[in-house]
PDB file of C-alpha atoms in Angstrom:
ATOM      1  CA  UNK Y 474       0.000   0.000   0.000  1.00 81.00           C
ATOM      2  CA  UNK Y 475       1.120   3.438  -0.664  1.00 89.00           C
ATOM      3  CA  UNK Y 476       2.867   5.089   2.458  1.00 90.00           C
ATOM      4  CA  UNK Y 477       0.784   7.945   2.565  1.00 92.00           C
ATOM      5  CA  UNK Y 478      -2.581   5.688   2.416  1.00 92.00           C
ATOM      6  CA  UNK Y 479      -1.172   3.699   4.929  1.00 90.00           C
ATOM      7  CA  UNK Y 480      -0.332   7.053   7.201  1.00 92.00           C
ATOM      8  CA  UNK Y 481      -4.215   8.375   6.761  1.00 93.00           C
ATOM      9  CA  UNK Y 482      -5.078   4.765   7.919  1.00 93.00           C
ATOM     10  CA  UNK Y 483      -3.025   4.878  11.028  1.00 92.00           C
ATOM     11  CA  UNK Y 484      -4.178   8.521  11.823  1.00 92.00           C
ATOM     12  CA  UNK Y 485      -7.408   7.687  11.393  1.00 92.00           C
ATOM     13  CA  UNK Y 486      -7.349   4.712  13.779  1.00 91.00           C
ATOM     14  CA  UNK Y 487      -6.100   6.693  15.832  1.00 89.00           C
ATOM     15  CA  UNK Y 488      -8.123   9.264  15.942  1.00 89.00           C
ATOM     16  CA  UNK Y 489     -11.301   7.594  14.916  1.00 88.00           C
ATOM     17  CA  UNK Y 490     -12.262  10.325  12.406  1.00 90.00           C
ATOM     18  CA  UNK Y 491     -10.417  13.528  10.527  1.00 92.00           C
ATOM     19  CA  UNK Y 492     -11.422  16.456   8.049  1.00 92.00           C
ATOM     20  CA  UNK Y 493      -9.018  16.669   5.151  1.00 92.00           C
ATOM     21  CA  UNK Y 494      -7.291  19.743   6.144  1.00 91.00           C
ATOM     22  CA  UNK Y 495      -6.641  18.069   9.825  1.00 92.00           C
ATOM     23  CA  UNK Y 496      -5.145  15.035   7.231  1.00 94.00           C
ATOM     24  CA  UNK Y 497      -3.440  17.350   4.974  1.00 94.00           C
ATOM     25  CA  UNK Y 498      -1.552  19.014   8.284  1.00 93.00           C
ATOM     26  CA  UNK Y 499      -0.783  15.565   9.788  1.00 92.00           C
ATOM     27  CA  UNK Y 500       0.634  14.671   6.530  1.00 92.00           C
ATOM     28  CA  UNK Y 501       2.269  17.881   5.487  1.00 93.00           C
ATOM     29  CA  UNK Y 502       0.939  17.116   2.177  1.00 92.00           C
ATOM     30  CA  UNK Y 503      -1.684  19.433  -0.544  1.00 94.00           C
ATOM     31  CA  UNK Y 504      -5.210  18.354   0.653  1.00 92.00           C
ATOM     32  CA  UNK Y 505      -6.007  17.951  -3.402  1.00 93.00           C
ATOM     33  CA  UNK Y 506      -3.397  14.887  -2.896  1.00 93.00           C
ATOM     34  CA  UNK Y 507      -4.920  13.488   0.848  1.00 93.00           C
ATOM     35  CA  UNK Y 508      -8.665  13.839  -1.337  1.00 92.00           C
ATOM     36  CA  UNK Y 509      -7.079  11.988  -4.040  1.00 94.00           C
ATOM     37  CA  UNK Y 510      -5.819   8.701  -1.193  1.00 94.00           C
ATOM     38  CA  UNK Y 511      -8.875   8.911   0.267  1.00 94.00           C
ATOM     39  CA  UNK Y 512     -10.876   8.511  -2.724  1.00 93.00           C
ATOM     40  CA  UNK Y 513      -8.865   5.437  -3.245  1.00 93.00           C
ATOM     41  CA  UNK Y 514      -9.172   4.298   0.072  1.00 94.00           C
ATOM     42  CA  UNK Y 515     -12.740   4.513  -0.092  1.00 94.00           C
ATOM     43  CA  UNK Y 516     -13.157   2.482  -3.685  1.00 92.00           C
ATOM     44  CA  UNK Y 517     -11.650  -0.288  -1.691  1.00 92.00           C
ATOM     45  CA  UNK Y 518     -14.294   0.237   1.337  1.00 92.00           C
ATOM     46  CA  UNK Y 519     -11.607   0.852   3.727  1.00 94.00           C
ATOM     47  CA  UNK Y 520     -12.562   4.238   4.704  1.00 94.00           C
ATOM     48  CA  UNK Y 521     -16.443   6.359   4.857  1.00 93.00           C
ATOM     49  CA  UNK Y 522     -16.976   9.963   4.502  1.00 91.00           C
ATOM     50  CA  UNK Y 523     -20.069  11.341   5.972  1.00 85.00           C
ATOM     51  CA  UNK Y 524     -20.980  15.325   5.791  1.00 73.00           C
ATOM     52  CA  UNK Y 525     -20.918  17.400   8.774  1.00 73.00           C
ATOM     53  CA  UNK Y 526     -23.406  19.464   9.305  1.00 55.00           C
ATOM     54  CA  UNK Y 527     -22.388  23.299   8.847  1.00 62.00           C
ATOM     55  CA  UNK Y 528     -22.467  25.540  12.125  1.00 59.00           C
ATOM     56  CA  UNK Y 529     -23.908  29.366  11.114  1.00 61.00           C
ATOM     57  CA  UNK Y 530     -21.435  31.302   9.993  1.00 62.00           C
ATOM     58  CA  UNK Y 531     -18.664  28.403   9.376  1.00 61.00           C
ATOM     59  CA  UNK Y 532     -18.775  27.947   5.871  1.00 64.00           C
ATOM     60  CA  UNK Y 533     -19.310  24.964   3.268  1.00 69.00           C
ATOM     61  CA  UNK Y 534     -20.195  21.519   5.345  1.00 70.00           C
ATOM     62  CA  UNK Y 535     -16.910  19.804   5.488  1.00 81.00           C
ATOM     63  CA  UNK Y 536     -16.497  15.371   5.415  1.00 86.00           C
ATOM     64  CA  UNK Y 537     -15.472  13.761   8.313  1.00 91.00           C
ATOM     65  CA  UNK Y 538     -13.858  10.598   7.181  1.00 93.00           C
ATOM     66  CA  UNK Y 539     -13.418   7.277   9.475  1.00 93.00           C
ATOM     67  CA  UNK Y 540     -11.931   3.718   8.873  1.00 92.00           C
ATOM     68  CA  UNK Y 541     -15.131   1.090   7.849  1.00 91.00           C
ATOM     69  CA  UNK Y 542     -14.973  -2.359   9.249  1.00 87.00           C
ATOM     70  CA  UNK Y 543     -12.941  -3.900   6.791  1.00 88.00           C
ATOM     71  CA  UNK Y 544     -10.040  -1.639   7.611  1.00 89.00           C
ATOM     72  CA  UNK Y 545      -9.398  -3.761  10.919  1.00 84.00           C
ATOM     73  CA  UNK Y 546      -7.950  -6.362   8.561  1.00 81.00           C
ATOM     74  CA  UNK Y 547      -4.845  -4.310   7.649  1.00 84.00           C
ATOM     75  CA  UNK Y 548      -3.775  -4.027  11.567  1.00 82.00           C
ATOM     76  CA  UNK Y 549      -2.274  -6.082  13.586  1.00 76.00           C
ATOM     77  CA  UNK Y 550      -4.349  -8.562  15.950  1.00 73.00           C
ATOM     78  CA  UNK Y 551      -3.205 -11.513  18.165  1.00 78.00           C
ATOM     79  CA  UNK Y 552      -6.132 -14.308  17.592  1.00 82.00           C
ATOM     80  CA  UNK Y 553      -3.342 -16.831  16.439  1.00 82.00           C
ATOM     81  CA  UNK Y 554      -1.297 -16.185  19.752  1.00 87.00           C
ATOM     82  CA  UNK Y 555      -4.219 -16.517  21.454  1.00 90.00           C
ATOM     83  CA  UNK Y 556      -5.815 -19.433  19.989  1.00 89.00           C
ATOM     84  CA  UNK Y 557      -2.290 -21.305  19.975  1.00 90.00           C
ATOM     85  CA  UNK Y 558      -1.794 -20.535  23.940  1.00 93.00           C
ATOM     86  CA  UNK Y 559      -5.094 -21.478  24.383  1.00 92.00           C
ATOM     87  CA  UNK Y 560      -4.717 -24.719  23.407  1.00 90.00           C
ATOM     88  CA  UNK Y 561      -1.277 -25.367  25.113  1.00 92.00           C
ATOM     89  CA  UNK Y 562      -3.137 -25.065  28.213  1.00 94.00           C
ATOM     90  CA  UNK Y 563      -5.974 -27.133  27.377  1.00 92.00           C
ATOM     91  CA  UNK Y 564      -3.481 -29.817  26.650  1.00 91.00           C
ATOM     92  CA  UNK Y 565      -1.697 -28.747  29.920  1.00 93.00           C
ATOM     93  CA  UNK Y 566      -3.890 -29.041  31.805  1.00 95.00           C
ATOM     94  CA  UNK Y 567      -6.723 -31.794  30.964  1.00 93.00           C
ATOM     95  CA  UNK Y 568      -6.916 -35.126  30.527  1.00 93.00           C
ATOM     96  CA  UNK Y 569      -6.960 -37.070  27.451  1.00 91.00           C
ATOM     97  CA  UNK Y 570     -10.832 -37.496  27.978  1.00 93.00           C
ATOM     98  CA  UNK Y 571     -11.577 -33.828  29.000  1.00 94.00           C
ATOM     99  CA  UNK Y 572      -9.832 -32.792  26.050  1.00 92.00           C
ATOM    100  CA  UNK Y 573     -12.021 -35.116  23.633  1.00 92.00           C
ATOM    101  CA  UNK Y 574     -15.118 -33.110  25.519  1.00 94.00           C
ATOM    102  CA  UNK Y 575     -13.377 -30.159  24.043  1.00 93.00           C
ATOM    103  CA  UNK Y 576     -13.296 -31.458  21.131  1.00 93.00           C
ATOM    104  CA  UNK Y 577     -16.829 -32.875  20.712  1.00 94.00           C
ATOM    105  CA  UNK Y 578     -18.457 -29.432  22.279  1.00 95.00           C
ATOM    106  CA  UNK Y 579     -16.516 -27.448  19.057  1.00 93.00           C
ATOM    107  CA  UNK Y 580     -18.382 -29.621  17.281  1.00 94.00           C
ATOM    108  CA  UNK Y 581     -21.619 -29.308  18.622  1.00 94.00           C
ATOM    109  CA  UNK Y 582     -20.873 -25.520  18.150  1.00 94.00           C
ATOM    110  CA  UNK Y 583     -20.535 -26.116  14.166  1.00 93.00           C
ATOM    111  CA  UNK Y 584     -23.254 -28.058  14.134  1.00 92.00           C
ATOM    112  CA  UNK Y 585     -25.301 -26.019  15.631  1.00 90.00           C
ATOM    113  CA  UNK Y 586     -25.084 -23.688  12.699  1.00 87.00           C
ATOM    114  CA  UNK Y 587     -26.044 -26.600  10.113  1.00 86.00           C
ATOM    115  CA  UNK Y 588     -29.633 -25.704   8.216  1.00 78.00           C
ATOM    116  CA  UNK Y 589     -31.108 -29.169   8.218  1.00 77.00           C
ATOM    117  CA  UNK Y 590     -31.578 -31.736  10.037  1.00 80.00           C
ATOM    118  CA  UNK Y 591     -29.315 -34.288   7.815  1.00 82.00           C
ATOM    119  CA  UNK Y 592     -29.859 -37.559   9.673  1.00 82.00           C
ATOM    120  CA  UNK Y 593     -33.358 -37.656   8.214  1.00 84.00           C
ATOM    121  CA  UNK Y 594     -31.875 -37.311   4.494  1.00 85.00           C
ATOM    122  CA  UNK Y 595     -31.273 -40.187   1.788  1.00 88.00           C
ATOM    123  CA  UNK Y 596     -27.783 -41.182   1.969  1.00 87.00           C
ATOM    124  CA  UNK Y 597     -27.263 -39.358  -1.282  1.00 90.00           C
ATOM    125  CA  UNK Y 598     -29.034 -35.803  -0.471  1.00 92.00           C
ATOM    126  CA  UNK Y 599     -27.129 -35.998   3.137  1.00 92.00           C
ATOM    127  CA  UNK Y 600     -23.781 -36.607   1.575  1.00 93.00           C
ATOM    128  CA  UNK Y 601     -24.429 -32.932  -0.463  1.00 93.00           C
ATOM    129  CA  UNK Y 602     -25.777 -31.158   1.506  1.00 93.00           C
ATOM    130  CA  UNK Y 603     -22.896 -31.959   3.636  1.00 94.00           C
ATOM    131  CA  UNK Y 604     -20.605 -30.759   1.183  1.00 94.00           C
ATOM    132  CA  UNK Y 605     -22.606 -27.601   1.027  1.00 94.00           C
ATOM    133  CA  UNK Y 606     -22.335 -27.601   4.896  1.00 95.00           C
ATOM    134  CA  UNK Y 607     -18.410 -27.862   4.654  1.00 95.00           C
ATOM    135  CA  UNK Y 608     -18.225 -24.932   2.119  1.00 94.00           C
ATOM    136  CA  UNK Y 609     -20.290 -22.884   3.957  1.00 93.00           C
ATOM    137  CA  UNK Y 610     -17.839 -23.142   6.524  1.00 93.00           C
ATOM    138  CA  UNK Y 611     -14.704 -22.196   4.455  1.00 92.00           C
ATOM    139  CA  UNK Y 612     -13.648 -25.792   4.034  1.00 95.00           C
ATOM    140  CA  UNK Y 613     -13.759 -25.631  -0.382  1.00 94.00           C
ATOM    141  CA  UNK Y 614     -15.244 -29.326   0.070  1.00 94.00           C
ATOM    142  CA  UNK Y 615     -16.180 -31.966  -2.724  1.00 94.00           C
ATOM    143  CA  UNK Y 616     -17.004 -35.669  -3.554  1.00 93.00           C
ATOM    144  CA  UNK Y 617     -15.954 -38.420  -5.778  1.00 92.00           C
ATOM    145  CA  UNK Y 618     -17.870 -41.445  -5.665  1.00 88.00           C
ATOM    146  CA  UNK Y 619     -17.456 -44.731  -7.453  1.00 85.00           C
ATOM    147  CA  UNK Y 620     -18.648 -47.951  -7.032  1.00 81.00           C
ATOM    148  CA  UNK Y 621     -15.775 -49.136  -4.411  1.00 80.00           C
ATOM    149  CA  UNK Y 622     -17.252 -46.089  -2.274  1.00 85.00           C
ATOM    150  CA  UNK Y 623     -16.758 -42.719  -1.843  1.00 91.00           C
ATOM    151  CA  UNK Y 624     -13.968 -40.061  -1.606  1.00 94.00           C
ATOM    152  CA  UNK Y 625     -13.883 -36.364   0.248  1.00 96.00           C
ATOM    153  CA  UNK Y 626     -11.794 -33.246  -0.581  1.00 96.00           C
ATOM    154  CA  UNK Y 627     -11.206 -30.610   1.387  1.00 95.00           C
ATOM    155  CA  UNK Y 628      -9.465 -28.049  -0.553  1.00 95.00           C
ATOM    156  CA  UNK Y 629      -8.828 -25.354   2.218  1.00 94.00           C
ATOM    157  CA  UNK Y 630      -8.010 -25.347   6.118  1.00 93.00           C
ATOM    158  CA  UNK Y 631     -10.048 -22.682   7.559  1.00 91.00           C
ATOM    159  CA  UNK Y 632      -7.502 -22.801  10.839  1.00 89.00           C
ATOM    160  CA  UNK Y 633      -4.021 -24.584   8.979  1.00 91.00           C
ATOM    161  CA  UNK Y 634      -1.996 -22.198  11.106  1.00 88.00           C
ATOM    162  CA  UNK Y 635      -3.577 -23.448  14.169  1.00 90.00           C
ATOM    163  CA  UNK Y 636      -3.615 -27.670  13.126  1.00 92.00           C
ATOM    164  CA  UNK Y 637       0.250 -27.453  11.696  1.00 91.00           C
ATOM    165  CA  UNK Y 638       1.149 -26.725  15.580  1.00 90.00           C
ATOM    166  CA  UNK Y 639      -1.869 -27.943  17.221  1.00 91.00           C
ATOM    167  CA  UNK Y 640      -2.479 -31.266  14.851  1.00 91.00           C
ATOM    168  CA  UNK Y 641      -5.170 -32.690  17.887  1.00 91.00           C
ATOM    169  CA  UNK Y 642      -7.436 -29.855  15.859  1.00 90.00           C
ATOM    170  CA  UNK Y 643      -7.666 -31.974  13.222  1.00 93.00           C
ATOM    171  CA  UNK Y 644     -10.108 -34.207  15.092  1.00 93.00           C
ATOM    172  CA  UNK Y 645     -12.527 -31.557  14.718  1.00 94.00           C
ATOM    173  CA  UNK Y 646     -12.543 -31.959  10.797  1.00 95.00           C
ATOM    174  CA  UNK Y 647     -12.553 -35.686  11.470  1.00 95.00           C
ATOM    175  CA  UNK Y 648     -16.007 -36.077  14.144  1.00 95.00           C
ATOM    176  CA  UNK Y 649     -17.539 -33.249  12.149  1.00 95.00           C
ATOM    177  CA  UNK Y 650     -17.707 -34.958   9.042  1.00 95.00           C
ATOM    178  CA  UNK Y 651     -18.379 -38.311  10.337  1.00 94.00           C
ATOM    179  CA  UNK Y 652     -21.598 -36.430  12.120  1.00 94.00           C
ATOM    180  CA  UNK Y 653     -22.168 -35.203   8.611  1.00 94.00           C
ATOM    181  CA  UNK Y 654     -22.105 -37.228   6.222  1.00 94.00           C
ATOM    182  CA  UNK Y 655     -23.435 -40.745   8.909  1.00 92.00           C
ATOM    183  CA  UNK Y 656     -20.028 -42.509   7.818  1.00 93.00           C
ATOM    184  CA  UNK Y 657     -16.864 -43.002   9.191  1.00 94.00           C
ATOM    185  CA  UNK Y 658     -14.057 -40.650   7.791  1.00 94.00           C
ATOM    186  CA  UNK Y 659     -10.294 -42.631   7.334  1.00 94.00           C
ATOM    187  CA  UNK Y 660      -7.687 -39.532   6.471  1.00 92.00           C
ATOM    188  CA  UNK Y 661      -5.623 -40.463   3.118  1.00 93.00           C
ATOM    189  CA  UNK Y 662      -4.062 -37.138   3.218  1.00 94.00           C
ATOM    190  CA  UNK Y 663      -3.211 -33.920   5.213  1.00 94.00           C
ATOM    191  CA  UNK Y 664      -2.970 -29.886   3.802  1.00 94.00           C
ATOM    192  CA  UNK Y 665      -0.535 -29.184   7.290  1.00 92.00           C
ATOM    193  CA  UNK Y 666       1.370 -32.569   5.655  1.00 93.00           C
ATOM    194  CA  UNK Y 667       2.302 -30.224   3.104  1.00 91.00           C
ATOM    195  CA  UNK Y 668      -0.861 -31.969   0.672  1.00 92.00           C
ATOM    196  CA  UNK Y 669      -2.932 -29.796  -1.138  1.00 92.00           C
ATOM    197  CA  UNK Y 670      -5.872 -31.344   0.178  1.00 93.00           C
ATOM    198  CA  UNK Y 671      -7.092 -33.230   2.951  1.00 95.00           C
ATOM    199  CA  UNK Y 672      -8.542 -36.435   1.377  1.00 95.00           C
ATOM    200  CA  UNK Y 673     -11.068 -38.780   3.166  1.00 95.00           C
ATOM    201  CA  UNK Y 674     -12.192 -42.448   2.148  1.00 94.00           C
ATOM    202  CA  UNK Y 675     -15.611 -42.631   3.531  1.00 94.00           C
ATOM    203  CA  UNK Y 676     -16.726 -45.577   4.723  1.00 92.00           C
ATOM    204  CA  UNK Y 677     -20.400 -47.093   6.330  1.00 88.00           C
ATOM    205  CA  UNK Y 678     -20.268 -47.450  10.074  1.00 81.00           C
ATOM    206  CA  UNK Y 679     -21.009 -51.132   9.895  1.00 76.00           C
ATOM    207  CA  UNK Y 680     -17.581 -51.456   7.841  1.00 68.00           C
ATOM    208  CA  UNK Y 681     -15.423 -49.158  10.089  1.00 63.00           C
ATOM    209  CA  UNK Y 682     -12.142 -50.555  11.747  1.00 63.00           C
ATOM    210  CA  UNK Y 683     -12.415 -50.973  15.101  1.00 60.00           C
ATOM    211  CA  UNK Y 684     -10.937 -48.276  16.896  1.00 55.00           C
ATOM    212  CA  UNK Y 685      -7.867 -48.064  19.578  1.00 47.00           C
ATOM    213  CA  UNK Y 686      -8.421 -48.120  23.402  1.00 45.00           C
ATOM    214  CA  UNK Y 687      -8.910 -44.516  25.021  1.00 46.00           C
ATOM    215  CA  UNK Y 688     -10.579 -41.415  23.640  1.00 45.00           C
ATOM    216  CA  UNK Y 689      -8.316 -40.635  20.689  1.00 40.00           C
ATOM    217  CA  UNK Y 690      -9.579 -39.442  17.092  1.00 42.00           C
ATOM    218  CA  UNK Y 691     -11.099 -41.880  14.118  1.00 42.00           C
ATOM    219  CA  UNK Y 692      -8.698 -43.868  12.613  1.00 42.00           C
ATOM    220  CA  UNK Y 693      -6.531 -42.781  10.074  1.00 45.00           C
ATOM    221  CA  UNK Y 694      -5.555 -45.210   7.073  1.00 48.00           C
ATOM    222  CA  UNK Y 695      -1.996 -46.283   6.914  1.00 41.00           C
TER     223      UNK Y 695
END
């Protein structure tokens, strides 16, 4: 970004609104040239102008300009920190079962958001609709079935940074699909493996392995 869009940005979030003149003397810079950055800044619905309303005697109405929502993308923020600290003191400090509650309740959270009720829904309608489920939740998700069964792609991580350090995340992806789709989900391939994809074969419950002692995540195939 140009320095002196990226100066009105900071002064702005700063000051949580500014005329051009108080820009233009911040800046040091012809207020013809700040109108001309903020004009850009605004195509790109980073920053609003509203009119002020003009006191007797003051002169033309003058814009008061302010950062819009999508602005707070461009500054720093410390979710990842907190979501990967978070997590280290889960792991810290709860059991191996306690943590699988964690896990499960994240998925009940998802869930929660899902528009149907797919348990009621033909094997075939289910299995799309959870696809439509997955993209709707940032996952880029398709389906290739054949007759020996059927295969899931998801093309995107929606939280990679957090699963390439935290990889027990991945169970998430793993119960929430098996809860969508009514069939058991074995991993063929990992994105934070360095894939680009995480692949599932998707089997019926009745023909899932049976899994390991203790409350660890579905099995993955070898």
């Amino acid at each position: 970004m140009h320095p002196a869009r990226q100066k009105i940005l900071e002064y702005l979030k700063r000051r949580g609104q500014a005329t051009v003149d108080e820009l233009a003397n911040h800046l040091d810079m012809a207020a013809v040239s700040v109108r001309h950055h903020l004009d850009l800044l605004i195509s790109d619905n980073l920053v609003e102008a509203t009119r002020v309303r003009r006191q007797p005697g003051a002169g033309r109405p003058k814009r008061l300009y302010a950062l819009t929502s999508h602005a707070d993308a461009l500054f720093p923020d410390q979710y990842q920190r907190l979501a990967h600290v978070s997590f280290d003191i889960l792991k810290r400090t709860l059991s191996p079962q306690d943590f699988q509650r964690v896990i499960e309740a994240l998925v009940e959270d998802i869930l929660a958001h899902a528009p149907v009720d797919l348990e009621h829904l033909e094997p075939q309608e289910r299995l799309q609709a959870a696809i439509q489920f997955l993209d709707s939740e940032g996952y880029m998700a398709f389906c290739e079935c054949r007759d020996d069964g059927c295969i899931l792609h998801t093309c995107h991580c929606p939280y990679k940074e957090l699963a390439t350090r935290h990889p027990e995340i991945c169970q998430v992806d793993d119960l929430l699909i098996q809860r969508l789709t009514g069939m058991i989900p074995l991993r063929v391939s990992k994105i934070i493996h360095g894939e680009p994809r995480c692949t599932y074969r998707l089997l019926p419950m009745e023909e899932a392995p049976s899994p390991p002692p203790g409350p660890l995540s579905l099995p993955v195939e070898s």
